[in-house]
Every structure is written in C-alpha cells, then in structure tokens.
C-alpha cells in the first residue's frame, strides 16, 4: 500500500538534527546560562495562583502587549506562536502556497525544508565567497513583473545563520523597494548580538515582517516561544492561520516574568560579545582554522576537515555543529559562544592553550 501522504512530504528529508551527549554543549546557539532561578521561582508562584482549567487568551493578547511594549512595536502587529520556527511555515501558508519562496544559501535549514514540504517553488541564491549577501542576485531572482502579488515569501536571516554576517540595512531597504507583492521576512533570531536591527525598515514597509524568538538571548529555548513583528494589516491576516489558544498559560506566564526582568538578557549579551571577541582573537593563532567575523552568538569556522575537527573536539568533551553539508561550507563547523570556562575548554581542545 502506498501511504496517503503528499509526495512533497514523502520525498522530504527529516529535520537535520541528531542529539549528541557531551559535557560541553556548544552546538545549538542556546544561551550559555539557564533562565535565572529567582525568575523561575516567581513564574512558578504566579502559575500556582492562576486557573489551569480555563482556556488562555485566544491569541496570547496579554503576552503580545508585553512583548510589543518591550520591543517598541504595536500589540496589534505582534503575533506570538510556540517558537518562531512555527511562523516560518505559517508565512509560507499565508503568501506562498502555489507560489515562490526565495532565500539564500547556505542558510538556516527550515526555510527551504518548509518551502518544499508546502509545495512552494524554491529559489536559493548563493552567498558570495566571502559569505556576503549578493542583493543584486536576490533582486534579479524575483523576476520581472513585480506588481500585483502575492508572489511569495523572501527569507533573509539578519544576522545571517550560520555565517554570522550582517547585511547592510540600506541593502535590505533596496530589496524591500524592489519586491512589492512579496512578503519580505527578516529573521532576527540573533539581533541582540548585532549593532542594529530592522525595525525602522519594517515600520516603513507593510510587506516587511520581522521574526524574533525567546530561544537564544533570552535563554528560554525550552519554553518554545517566538513572534512576528508585522504591520497591523499583515498581522491580522496571519493570526487567522495561528492555532487558537496555542500559547499555553505556562509559556505566557514565564515569558511575562522574563520581560519584566529583561536586565538579565542585557548582561548576558554583553558577556557573549566579549567572549565572542576573545574566541575570535584566540582562533587567529590557529595554524589552519579560520573563523568568519560574527554578529551573532556563534562563530563559523572553516577547517581542513569538518568531520575530523568535530570528532577531535568531541573526544575532549566539546560538542560543536558540523555545517559542511551546506552549500559552499566545505570543512565548516559552528561553535556557540558559551560560558568563559566552556569557551576556554573549546580553545584548549582546538590546540590553542587558553
Ligand atoms: C534558532 C533560530 C530560530 C528559532 O527558533 P525557535 O523556533 O523560536 O526556537 C529561527 N531562526 C533562526 C535563524 C534560528 O537560528
């Protein structure tokens, strides 16, 4: 019997991740520290006094308001879901079913995976050899008639994953002006670690959407929360596709507590930036490895052999992520910036006696 499943799903690979146990875990770009214990206590106490038998907000309204106030956005333009990865598929459903998804390669795997699963036609524009984004090529890939949409979705991570590079905001502005009829999605999962963000651009253009997450700088990857900052008109349509009552009471309360104590994030980001520079500087002394300049909480490193580098680090208890199966990233591994001790262990394991 053949499974009653669409060929696009049958022919799609599994999500490219297999968990590995290691004492020093620098493979998923998580925060180097857990959500602070005193904040966990506040959240748990608050949860104890709230009714669990009632449905929560239809679309996480009170959490959306708190996020909007924190990020300087409108609550009606803020759409919260259980992780920003959920939004990647929803935005394709919103604008690109039977249409196109345009992105760059190498890239975060999910844009292309979801495009294929949902049967959109996928265009991946290669980055230049120095990992910079070739905006002329992205614009050229959109094709001639740019008037009446919907044509589809364009996905640009900024800072870029997994290279850590940052495209110039005026280049993004150029793209936004060149793509009426498309939804331009700027994935800002790592914006805390970069010198600027794309909110002004998104305010100027109704067809620009930003994706953000509590999984990285906020140290809440286990909570599963992400959100879109969009124009009110796009957000209103997007909400129709978000499962009703999808964000749980637990998620909502924990995130509210985090937002009320956001100072811990600023401190951690400052530490990460210092440590990122220390690692990048130390790596300059490596005989064969070369780290790309990064604006995120990770470094992409080109080595002569990613499999050998990964195994040698793991033998000393340090887990990093291989990236060498991605377009143009032969020999590359990605290491998350961890605690000072973890980073020193990584540098020692790389033969750099830190
Ligand atoms: C980690 C990450 C996400 C986020 O995911 P969540 O589903 O919110 O945990 C989105 N985009 C990129 C590029 C990422 O690296």
Short mmCIF file of N, CA and C in Angstrom, two decimals, residues 116-236:
data_model
loop_
_atom_site.label_atom_id
_atom_site.label_comp_id
_atom_site.label_asym_id
_atom_site.label_seq_id
_atom_site.Cartn_x
_atom_site.Cartn_y
_atom_site.Cartn_z
N UNK A 116 9.68 23.29 0.55
CA UNK A 116 9.48 22.03 -0.18
C UNK A 116 8.28 21.28 0.35
N UNK A 117 8.15 21.19 1.70
CA UNK A 117 7.03 20.46 2.30
C UNK A 117 5.69 21.04 1.87
N UNK A 118 5.65 22.37 1.71
CA UNK A 118 4.39 23.02 1.38
C UNK A 118 4.23 23.21 -0.13
N UNK A 119 5.16 22.65 -0.88
CA UNK A 119 5.00 22.63 -2.33
C UNK A 119 5.21 23.97 -3.00
N UNK A 120 5.90 24.90 -2.33
CA UNK A 120 6.22 26.17 -2.98
C UNK A 120 7.43 25.97 -3.88
N UNK A 121 7.55 26.82 -4.88
CA UNK A 121 8.73 26.71 -5.74
C UNK A 121 9.86 27.50 -5.09
N UNK A 122 11.01 26.84 -4.91
CA UNK A 122 12.09 27.38 -4.07
C UNK A 122 13.24 27.89 -4.93
N UNK A 123 13.68 29.12 -4.64
CA UNK A 123 14.88 29.67 -5.27
C UNK A 123 15.89 29.99 -4.17
N UNK A 124 17.09 29.42 -4.27
CA UNK A 124 18.14 29.69 -3.29
C UNK A 124 19.29 30.41 -3.98
N UNK A 125 19.52 31.65 -3.60
CA UNK A 125 20.57 32.47 -4.23
C UNK A 125 21.86 32.29 -3.44
N UNK A 126 22.95 31.86 -4.09
CA UNK A 126 24.19 31.63 -3.33
C UNK A 126 24.75 32.92 -2.73
N UNK A 127 25.29 32.82 -1.50
CA UNK A 127 26.06 33.93 -0.94
C UNK A 127 27.35 34.07 -1.74
N UNK A 128 28.00 35.25 -1.67
CA UNK A 128 29.30 35.40 -2.31
C UNK A 128 30.34 34.58 -1.54
N UNK A 129 31.52 34.41 -2.10
CA UNK A 129 32.56 33.60 -1.46
C UNK A 129 32.94 34.10 -0.07
N UNK A 130 32.83 35.41 0.16
CA UNK A 130 33.17 35.96 1.48
C UNK A 130 31.97 35.94 2.43
N UNK A 131 30.91 35.17 2.07
CA UNK A 131 29.68 34.99 2.87
C UNK A 131 28.78 36.23 2.84
N UNK A 132 29.11 37.24 2.05
CA UNK A 132 28.22 38.39 1.99
C UNK A 132 27.05 38.09 1.06
N UNK A 133 25.98 38.88 1.26
CA UNK A 133 24.74 38.63 0.52
C UNK A 133 24.78 39.41 -0.80
N UNK A 134 24.49 38.74 -1.89
CA UNK A 134 24.52 39.36 -3.21
C UNK A 134 23.11 39.90 -3.52
N UNK A 135 22.85 41.15 -3.09
CA UNK A 135 21.49 41.67 -3.19
C UNK A 135 21.03 41.82 -4.63
N UNK A 136 21.95 42.16 -5.54
CA UNK A 136 21.55 42.24 -6.95
C UNK A 136 21.02 40.90 -7.43
N UNK A 137 21.70 39.82 -7.02
CA UNK A 137 21.26 38.48 -7.45
C UNK A 137 19.91 38.12 -6.82
N UNK A 138 19.71 38.50 -5.55
CA UNK A 138 18.41 38.22 -4.90
C UNK A 138 17.31 38.96 -5.66
N UNK A 139 17.54 40.23 -5.95
CA UNK A 139 16.52 41.03 -6.64
C UNK A 139 16.28 40.47 -8.05
N UNK A 140 17.36 40.10 -8.74
CA UNK A 140 17.21 39.54 -10.09
C UNK A 140 16.39 38.24 -10.05
N UNK A 141 16.55 37.46 -8.97
CA UNK A 141 15.85 36.16 -8.89
C UNK A 141 14.34 36.33 -8.75
N UNK A 142 13.88 37.53 -8.39
CA UNK A 142 12.44 37.73 -8.22
C UNK A 142 11.71 37.77 -9.55
N UNK A 143 12.45 38.06 -10.63
CA UNK A 143 11.82 38.08 -11.94
C UNK A 143 11.25 39.45 -12.27
N UNK A 144 10.64 39.55 -13.43
CA UNK A 144 10.30 40.87 -13.98
C UNK A 144 9.06 41.50 -13.34
N UNK A 145 7.90 40.85 -13.46
CA UNK A 145 6.67 41.55 -13.06
C UNK A 145 6.52 41.56 -11.55
N UNK A 146 6.69 42.73 -10.96
CA UNK A 146 6.67 42.83 -9.50
C UNK A 146 5.44 43.55 -8.99
N UNK A 147 4.43 43.68 -9.82
CA UNK A 147 3.26 44.43 -9.35
C UNK A 147 2.37 43.53 -8.50
N UNK A 148 1.15 43.28 -8.96
CA UNK A 148 0.17 42.59 -8.14
C UNK A 148 0.64 41.24 -7.62
N UNK A 149 0.66 41.10 -6.30
CA UNK A 149 1.02 39.83 -5.68
C UNK A 149 -0.22 38.99 -5.49
N UNK A 150 -0.19 37.96 -4.62
CA UNK A 150 1.02 37.57 -3.91
C UNK A 150 1.94 36.71 -4.76
N UNK A 151 3.23 37.04 -4.75
CA UNK A 151 4.21 36.23 -5.46
C UNK A 151 4.82 35.18 -4.55
N UNK A 152 4.98 35.53 -3.27
CA UNK A 152 5.56 34.57 -2.35
C UNK A 152 6.29 35.25 -1.21
N UNK A 153 7.22 34.52 -0.60
CA UNK A 153 7.93 35.00 0.58
C UNK A 153 9.43 35.00 0.31
N UNK A 154 10.11 36.04 0.79
CA UNK A 154 11.58 36.11 0.75
C UNK A 154 12.07 35.99 2.19
N UNK A 155 12.97 35.04 2.46
CA UNK A 155 13.51 34.86 3.81
C UNK A 155 14.97 35.28 3.87
N UNK A 156 15.26 36.30 4.69
CA UNK A 156 16.63 36.74 4.91
C UNK A 156 16.90 36.74 6.42
N UNK A 157 17.79 35.87 6.93
CA UNK A 157 18.15 35.98 8.34
C UNK A 157 19.16 37.10 8.54
N UNK A 158 18.96 37.91 9.60
CA UNK A 158 19.88 39.03 9.85
C UNK A 158 20.02 39.21 11.35
N UNK A 159 21.18 38.94 11.98
CA UNK A 159 22.39 38.34 11.42
C UNK A 159 22.09 37.01 10.73
N UNK A 160 22.93 36.72 9.74
CA UNK A 160 22.75 35.51 8.96
C UNK A 160 23.15 34.28 9.77
N UNK A 161 22.39 33.19 9.56
CA UNK A 161 22.75 31.90 10.15
C UNK A 161 23.02 30.94 8.99
N UNK A 162 24.14 30.20 8.97
CA UNK A 162 25.11 30.07 10.05
C UNK A 162 26.39 30.87 9.87
N UNK A 163 26.41 31.92 9.06
CA UNK A 163 27.69 32.61 8.85
C UNK A 163 27.94 33.69 9.89
N UNK A 164 26.87 34.25 10.51
CA UNK A 164 27.03 35.34 11.46
C UNK A 164 27.21 36.69 10.80
N UNK A 165 27.14 36.74 9.47
CA UNK A 165 27.36 38.03 8.79
C UNK A 165 26.09 38.88 8.85
N UNK A 166 26.25 40.16 8.58
CA UNK A 166 25.15 41.12 8.75
C UNK A 166 25.04 41.93 7.47
N UNK A 167 23.92 41.82 6.77
CA UNK A 167 23.80 42.63 5.55
C UNK A 167 23.45 44.06 5.94
N UNK A 168 23.85 45.02 5.12
CA UNK A 168 23.62 46.43 5.44
C UNK A 168 22.12 46.73 5.37
N UNK A 169 21.65 47.59 6.27
CA UNK A 169 20.22 47.92 6.28
C UNK A 169 19.79 48.61 5.00
N UNK A 170 20.69 49.41 4.38
CA UNK A 170 20.25 50.09 3.14
C UNK A 170 20.15 49.09 1.98
N UNK A 171 20.89 47.97 2.08
CA UNK A 171 20.71 46.91 1.09
C UNK A 171 19.33 46.26 1.24
N UNK A 172 18.93 46.04 2.48
CA UNK A 172 17.60 45.47 2.73
C UNK A 172 16.51 46.43 2.26
N UNK A 173 16.75 47.73 2.47
CA UNK A 173 15.80 48.75 2.01
C UNK A 173 15.63 48.66 0.49
N UNK A 174 16.76 48.45 -0.18
CA UNK A 174 16.73 48.32 -1.64
C UNK A 174 15.88 47.10 -2.04
N UNK A 175 16.05 46.01 -1.31
CA UNK A 175 15.25 44.81 -1.58
C UNK A 175 13.77 45.07 -1.32
N UNK A 176 13.48 45.73 -0.19
CA UNK A 176 12.07 45.99 0.17
C UNK A 176 11.39 46.80 -0.93
N UNK A 177 12.13 47.77 -1.48
CA UNK A 177 11.54 48.61 -2.53
C UNK A 177 11.38 47.84 -3.84
N UNK A 178 12.21 46.81 -4.01
CA UNK A 178 12.18 46.06 -5.28
C UNK A 178 11.16 44.91 -5.24
N UNK A 179 10.48 44.69 -4.10
CA UNK A 179 9.64 43.49 -4.00
C UNK A 179 8.20 43.75 -3.55
N UNK A 180 7.52 44.75 -4.13
CA UNK A 180 6.10 44.87 -3.81
C UNK A 180 5.41 43.59 -4.29
N UNK A 181 4.40 43.15 -3.57
CA UNK A 181 3.74 41.90 -3.98
C UNK A 181 4.39 40.67 -3.37
N UNK A 182 5.52 40.86 -2.68
CA UNK A 182 6.16 39.77 -1.93
C UNK A 182 6.10 40.10 -0.44
N UNK A 183 6.19 39.07 0.40
CA UNK A 183 6.40 39.30 1.82
C UNK A 183 7.90 39.13 2.08
N UNK A 184 8.54 40.18 2.60
CA UNK A 184 9.97 40.10 2.92
C UNK A 184 10.09 39.83 4.42
N UNK A 185 10.59 38.64 4.76
CA UNK A 185 10.71 38.24 6.16
C UNK A 185 12.16 38.31 6.59
N UNK A 186 12.45 39.15 7.58
CA UNK A 186 13.80 39.27 8.12
C UNK A 186 13.82 38.52 9.45
N UNK A 187 14.54 37.40 9.49
CA UNK A 187 14.60 36.56 10.69
C UNK A 187 15.67 37.12 11.62
N UNK A 188 15.21 37.72 12.73
CA UNK A 188 16.13 38.37 13.68
C UNK A 188 16.37 37.53 14.93
N UNK A 189 16.50 36.22 14.75
CA UNK A 189 16.73 35.33 15.91
C UNK A 189 17.95 35.78 16.72
N UNK A 190 18.93 36.40 16.07
CA UNK A 190 20.19 36.76 16.74
C UNK A 190 20.39 38.27 16.85
N UNK A 191 19.32 39.07 16.75
CA UNK A 191 19.50 40.53 16.68
C UNK A 191 20.15 41.11 17.92
N UNK A 192 19.98 40.48 19.08
CA UNK A 192 20.57 41.02 20.31
C UNK A 192 22.09 41.15 20.20
N UNK A 193 22.70 40.31 19.37
CA UNK A 193 24.17 40.25 19.32
C UNK A 193 24.73 41.14 18.21
N UNK A 194 23.85 41.87 17.52
CA UNK A 194 24.26 42.72 16.39
C UNK A 194 24.13 44.19 16.80
N UNK A 195 24.80 45.09 16.07
CA UNK A 195 24.76 46.50 16.46
C UNK A 195 23.43 47.19 16.14
N UNK A 196 22.60 46.64 15.26
CA UNK A 196 21.33 47.30 14.94
C UNK A 196 20.30 46.25 14.52
N UNK A 197 19.07 46.69 14.24
CA UNK A 197 18.04 45.75 13.80
C UNK A 197 17.19 46.42 12.73
N UNK A 198 16.20 45.70 12.22
CA UNK A 198 15.47 46.17 11.03
C UNK A 198 14.08 46.73 11.36
N UNK A 199 13.87 47.18 12.60
CA UNK A 199 12.53 47.67 12.94
C UNK A 199 12.12 48.89 12.12
N UNK A 200 13.08 49.82 11.89
CA UNK A 200 12.72 51.02 11.09
C UNK A 200 12.27 50.61 9.69
N UNK A 201 13.00 49.68 9.11
CA UNK A 201 12.64 49.19 7.77
C UNK A 201 11.23 48.60 7.79
N UNK A 202 10.93 47.80 8.82
CA UNK A 202 9.62 47.14 8.89
C UNK A 202 8.51 48.17 9.15
N UNK A 203 8.85 49.26 9.84
CA UNK A 203 7.84 50.31 10.06
C UNK A 203 7.52 51.03 8.75
N UNK A 204 8.55 51.18 7.90
CA UNK A 204 8.33 51.90 6.64
C UNK A 204 7.56 51.08 5.61
N UNK A 205 7.63 49.73 5.71
CA UNK A 205 7.07 48.89 4.65
C UNK A 205 6.10 47.86 5.24
N UNK A 206 4.85 47.92 4.81
CA UNK A 206 3.84 46.97 5.32
C UNK A 206 4.14 45.53 4.92
N UNK A 207 4.95 45.34 3.87
CA UNK A 207 5.21 43.97 3.42
C UNK A 207 6.49 43.40 4.01
N UNK A 208 7.05 44.07 5.02
CA UNK A 208 8.23 43.53 5.71
C UNK A 208 7.80 43.01 7.09
N UNK A 209 8.22 41.79 7.43
CA UNK A 209 7.90 41.15 8.71
C UNK A 209 9.21 40.75 9.39
N UNK A 210 9.31 40.99 10.69
CA UNK A 210 10.48 40.53 11.45
C UNK A 210 10.10 39.31 12.28
N UNK A 211 11.00 38.32 12.35
CA UNK A 211 10.80 37.16 13.23
C UNK A 211 11.77 37.25 14.40
N UNK A 212 11.27 37.04 15.59
CA UNK A 212 12.12 37.04 16.79
C UNK A 212 11.79 35.84 17.66
N UNK A 213 12.66 35.53 18.59
CA UNK A 213 12.48 34.31 19.39
C UNK A 213 12.97 34.51 20.82
N UNK A 214 12.40 33.77 21.75
CA UNK A 214 12.91 33.77 23.13
C UNK A 214 13.93 32.65 23.33
N UNK A 215 14.28 31.95 22.24
CA UNK A 215 15.13 30.76 22.37
C UNK A 215 16.62 31.06 22.48
N UNK A 216 17.06 32.22 22.08
CA UNK A 216 18.50 32.46 22.03
C UNK A 216 18.91 33.40 23.17
N UNK A 217 18.96 34.71 22.97
CA UNK A 217 19.45 35.61 24.01
C UNK A 217 18.65 35.50 25.32
N UNK A 218 17.37 35.22 25.24
CA UNK A 218 16.53 35.18 26.45
C UNK A 218 16.76 33.92 27.28
N UNK A 219 17.43 32.91 26.71
CA UNK A 219 17.71 31.69 27.48
C UNK A 219 16.47 30.87 27.74
N UNK A 220 15.52 30.86 26.82
CA UNK A 220 14.26 30.15 27.03
C UNK A 220 13.92 29.21 25.87
N UNK A 221 14.93 28.54 25.33
CA UNK A 221 14.68 27.64 24.20
C UNK A 221 13.69 26.53 24.58
N UNK A 222 13.72 26.10 25.84
CA UNK A 222 12.82 25.04 26.28
C UNK A 222 11.38 25.49 26.42
N UNK A 223 11.17 26.80 26.48
CA UNK A 223 9.80 27.34 26.66
C UNK A 223 9.02 27.32 25.36
N UNK A 224 9.72 27.39 24.22
CA UNK A 224 9.10 27.39 22.88
C UNK A 224 8.21 28.60 22.64
N UNK A 225 8.83 29.76 22.47
CA UNK A 225 8.08 30.96 22.10
C UNK A 225 8.84 31.79 21.09
N UNK A 226 8.13 32.24 20.08
CA UNK A 226 8.68 33.17 19.11
C UNK A 226 7.57 34.09 18.65
N UNK A 227 7.93 35.10 17.87
CA UNK A 227 6.88 36.03 17.45
C UNK A 227 7.27 36.77 16.18
N UNK A 228 6.24 37.30 15.53
CA UNK A 228 6.44 38.15 14.36
C UNK A 228 6.10 39.58 14.74
N UNK A 229 6.92 40.53 14.25
CA UNK A 229 6.57 41.95 14.31
C UNK A 229 6.20 42.34 12.89
N UNK A 230 4.94 42.68 12.69
CA UNK A 230 4.43 42.92 11.33
C UNK A 230 3.58 44.18 11.32
N UNK A 231 3.18 44.60 10.14
CA UNK A 231 2.20 45.67 10.06
C UNK A 231 0.87 45.13 10.61
N UNK A 232 0.04 46.05 11.10
CA UNK A 232 -1.25 45.60 11.66
C UNK A 232 -2.04 44.80 10.63
N UNK A 233 -1.97 45.22 9.36
CA UNK A 233 -2.80 44.56 8.35
C UNK A 233 -2.30 43.14 8.05
N UNK A 234 -0.97 42.94 7.98
CA UNK A 234 -0.45 41.59 7.76
C UNK A 234 -0.70 40.72 9.00
N UNK A 235 -0.49 41.30 10.19
CA UNK A 235 -0.67 40.53 11.43
C UNK A 235 -2.10 40.02 11.53
N UNK A 236 -3.05 40.84 11.14
CA UNK A 236 -4.46 40.47 11.23
C UNK A 236 -4.75 39.23 10.37
#
